[in-house]
Short mmCIF file of C-alpha atoms in Angstrom, two decimals:
data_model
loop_
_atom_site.label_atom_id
_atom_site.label_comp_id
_atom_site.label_asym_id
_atom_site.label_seq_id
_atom_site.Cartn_x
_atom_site.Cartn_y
_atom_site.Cartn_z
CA UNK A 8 -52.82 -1.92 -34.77
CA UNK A 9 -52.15 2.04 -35.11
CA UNK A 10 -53.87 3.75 -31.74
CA UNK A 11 -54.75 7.29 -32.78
CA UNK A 12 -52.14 10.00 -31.06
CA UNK A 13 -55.33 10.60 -29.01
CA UNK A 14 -55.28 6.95 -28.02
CA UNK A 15 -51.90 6.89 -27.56
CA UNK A 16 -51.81 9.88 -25.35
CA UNK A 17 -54.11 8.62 -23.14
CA UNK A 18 -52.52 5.20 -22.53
CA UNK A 19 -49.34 7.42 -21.68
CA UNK A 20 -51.45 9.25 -19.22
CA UNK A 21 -53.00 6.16 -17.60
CA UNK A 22 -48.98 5.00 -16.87
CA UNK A 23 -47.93 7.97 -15.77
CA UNK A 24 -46.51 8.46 -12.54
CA UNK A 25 -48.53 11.72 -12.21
CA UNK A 26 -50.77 11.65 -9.44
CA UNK A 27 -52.41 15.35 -9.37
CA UNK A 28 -56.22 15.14 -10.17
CA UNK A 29 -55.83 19.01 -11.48
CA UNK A 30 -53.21 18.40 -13.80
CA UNK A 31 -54.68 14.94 -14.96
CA UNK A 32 -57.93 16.51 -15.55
CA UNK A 33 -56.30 19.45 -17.59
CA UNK A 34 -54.34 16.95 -20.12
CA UNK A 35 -58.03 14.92 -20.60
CA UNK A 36 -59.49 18.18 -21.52
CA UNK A 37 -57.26 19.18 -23.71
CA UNK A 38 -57.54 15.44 -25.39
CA UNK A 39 -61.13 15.66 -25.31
CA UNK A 40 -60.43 19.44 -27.72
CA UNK A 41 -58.42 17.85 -30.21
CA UNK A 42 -55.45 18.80 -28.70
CA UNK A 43 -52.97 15.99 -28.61
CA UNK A 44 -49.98 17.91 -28.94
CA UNK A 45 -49.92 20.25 -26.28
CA UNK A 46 -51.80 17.41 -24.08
CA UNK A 47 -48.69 15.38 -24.32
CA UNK A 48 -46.61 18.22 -23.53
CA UNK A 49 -48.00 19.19 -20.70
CA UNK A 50 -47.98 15.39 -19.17
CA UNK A 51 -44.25 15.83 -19.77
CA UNK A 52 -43.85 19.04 -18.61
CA UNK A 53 -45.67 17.94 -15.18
CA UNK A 54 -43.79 14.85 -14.67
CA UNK A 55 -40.39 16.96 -15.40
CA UNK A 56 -41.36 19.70 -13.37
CA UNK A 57 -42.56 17.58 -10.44
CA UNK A 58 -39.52 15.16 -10.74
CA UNK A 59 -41.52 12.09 -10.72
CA UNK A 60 -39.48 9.08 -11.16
CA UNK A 61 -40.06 7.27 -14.74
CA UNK A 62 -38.88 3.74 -16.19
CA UNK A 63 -36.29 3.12 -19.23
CA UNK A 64 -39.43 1.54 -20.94
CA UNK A 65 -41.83 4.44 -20.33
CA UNK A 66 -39.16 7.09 -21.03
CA UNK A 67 -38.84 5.27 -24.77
CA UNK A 68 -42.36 5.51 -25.47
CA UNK A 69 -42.76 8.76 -24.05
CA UNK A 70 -39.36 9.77 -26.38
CA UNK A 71 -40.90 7.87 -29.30
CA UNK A 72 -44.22 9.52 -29.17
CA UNK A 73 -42.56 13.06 -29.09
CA UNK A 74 -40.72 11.72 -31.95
CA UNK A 75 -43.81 10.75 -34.19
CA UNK A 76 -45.52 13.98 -32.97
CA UNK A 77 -43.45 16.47 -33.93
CA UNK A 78 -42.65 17.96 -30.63
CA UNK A 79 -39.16 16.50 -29.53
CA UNK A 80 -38.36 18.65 -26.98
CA UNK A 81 -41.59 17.46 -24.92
CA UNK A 82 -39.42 14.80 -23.75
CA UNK A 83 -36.47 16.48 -23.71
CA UNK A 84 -34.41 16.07 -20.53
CA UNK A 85 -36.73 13.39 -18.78
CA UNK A 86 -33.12 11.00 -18.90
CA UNK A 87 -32.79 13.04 -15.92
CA UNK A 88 -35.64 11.13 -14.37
CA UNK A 89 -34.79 7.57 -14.97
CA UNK A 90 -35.46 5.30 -11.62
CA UNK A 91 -33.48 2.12 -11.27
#
């Protein structure tokens, strides 16, 4: 089954280990405009910026979704975050 990026985003989101309401809230409203792209990025941006431990598994779907998106360097340098 192919999720929409939309879909996809938003499963990302609900595994996330991002925990502020604000910043949840922001990348749903940008989903809910049409704006899937700069959603995802800013999940990643918040988890990098905010140094939030993240699993191989979840780092290769976050990698592989940047990947099919266009936007490589959303995940870029979230390695750096890998928890045991």
């Amino acid at each position: 089954m192919n999720l929409s990026f939309q879909a996809r985003v938003v499963a990302l989101l609900e595994d996330s280990p991002l925990t502020s309401e604000a910043v949840i809230t922001d990348v749903r409203h940008l989903l809910s405009h049409g704006e899937e792209a700069l959603a995802f990025d800013t999940m990643c941006s918040w988890i990098y910026e905010d140094a939030l431990p993240i699993t191989p598994r979840y780092l290769a779907r976050l990698v592989a979704m940047a990947d099919e998106m266009g936007t490589p360097r959303s995940a870029q340098h979230l390695d750096e975050l890998l928890g045991d």
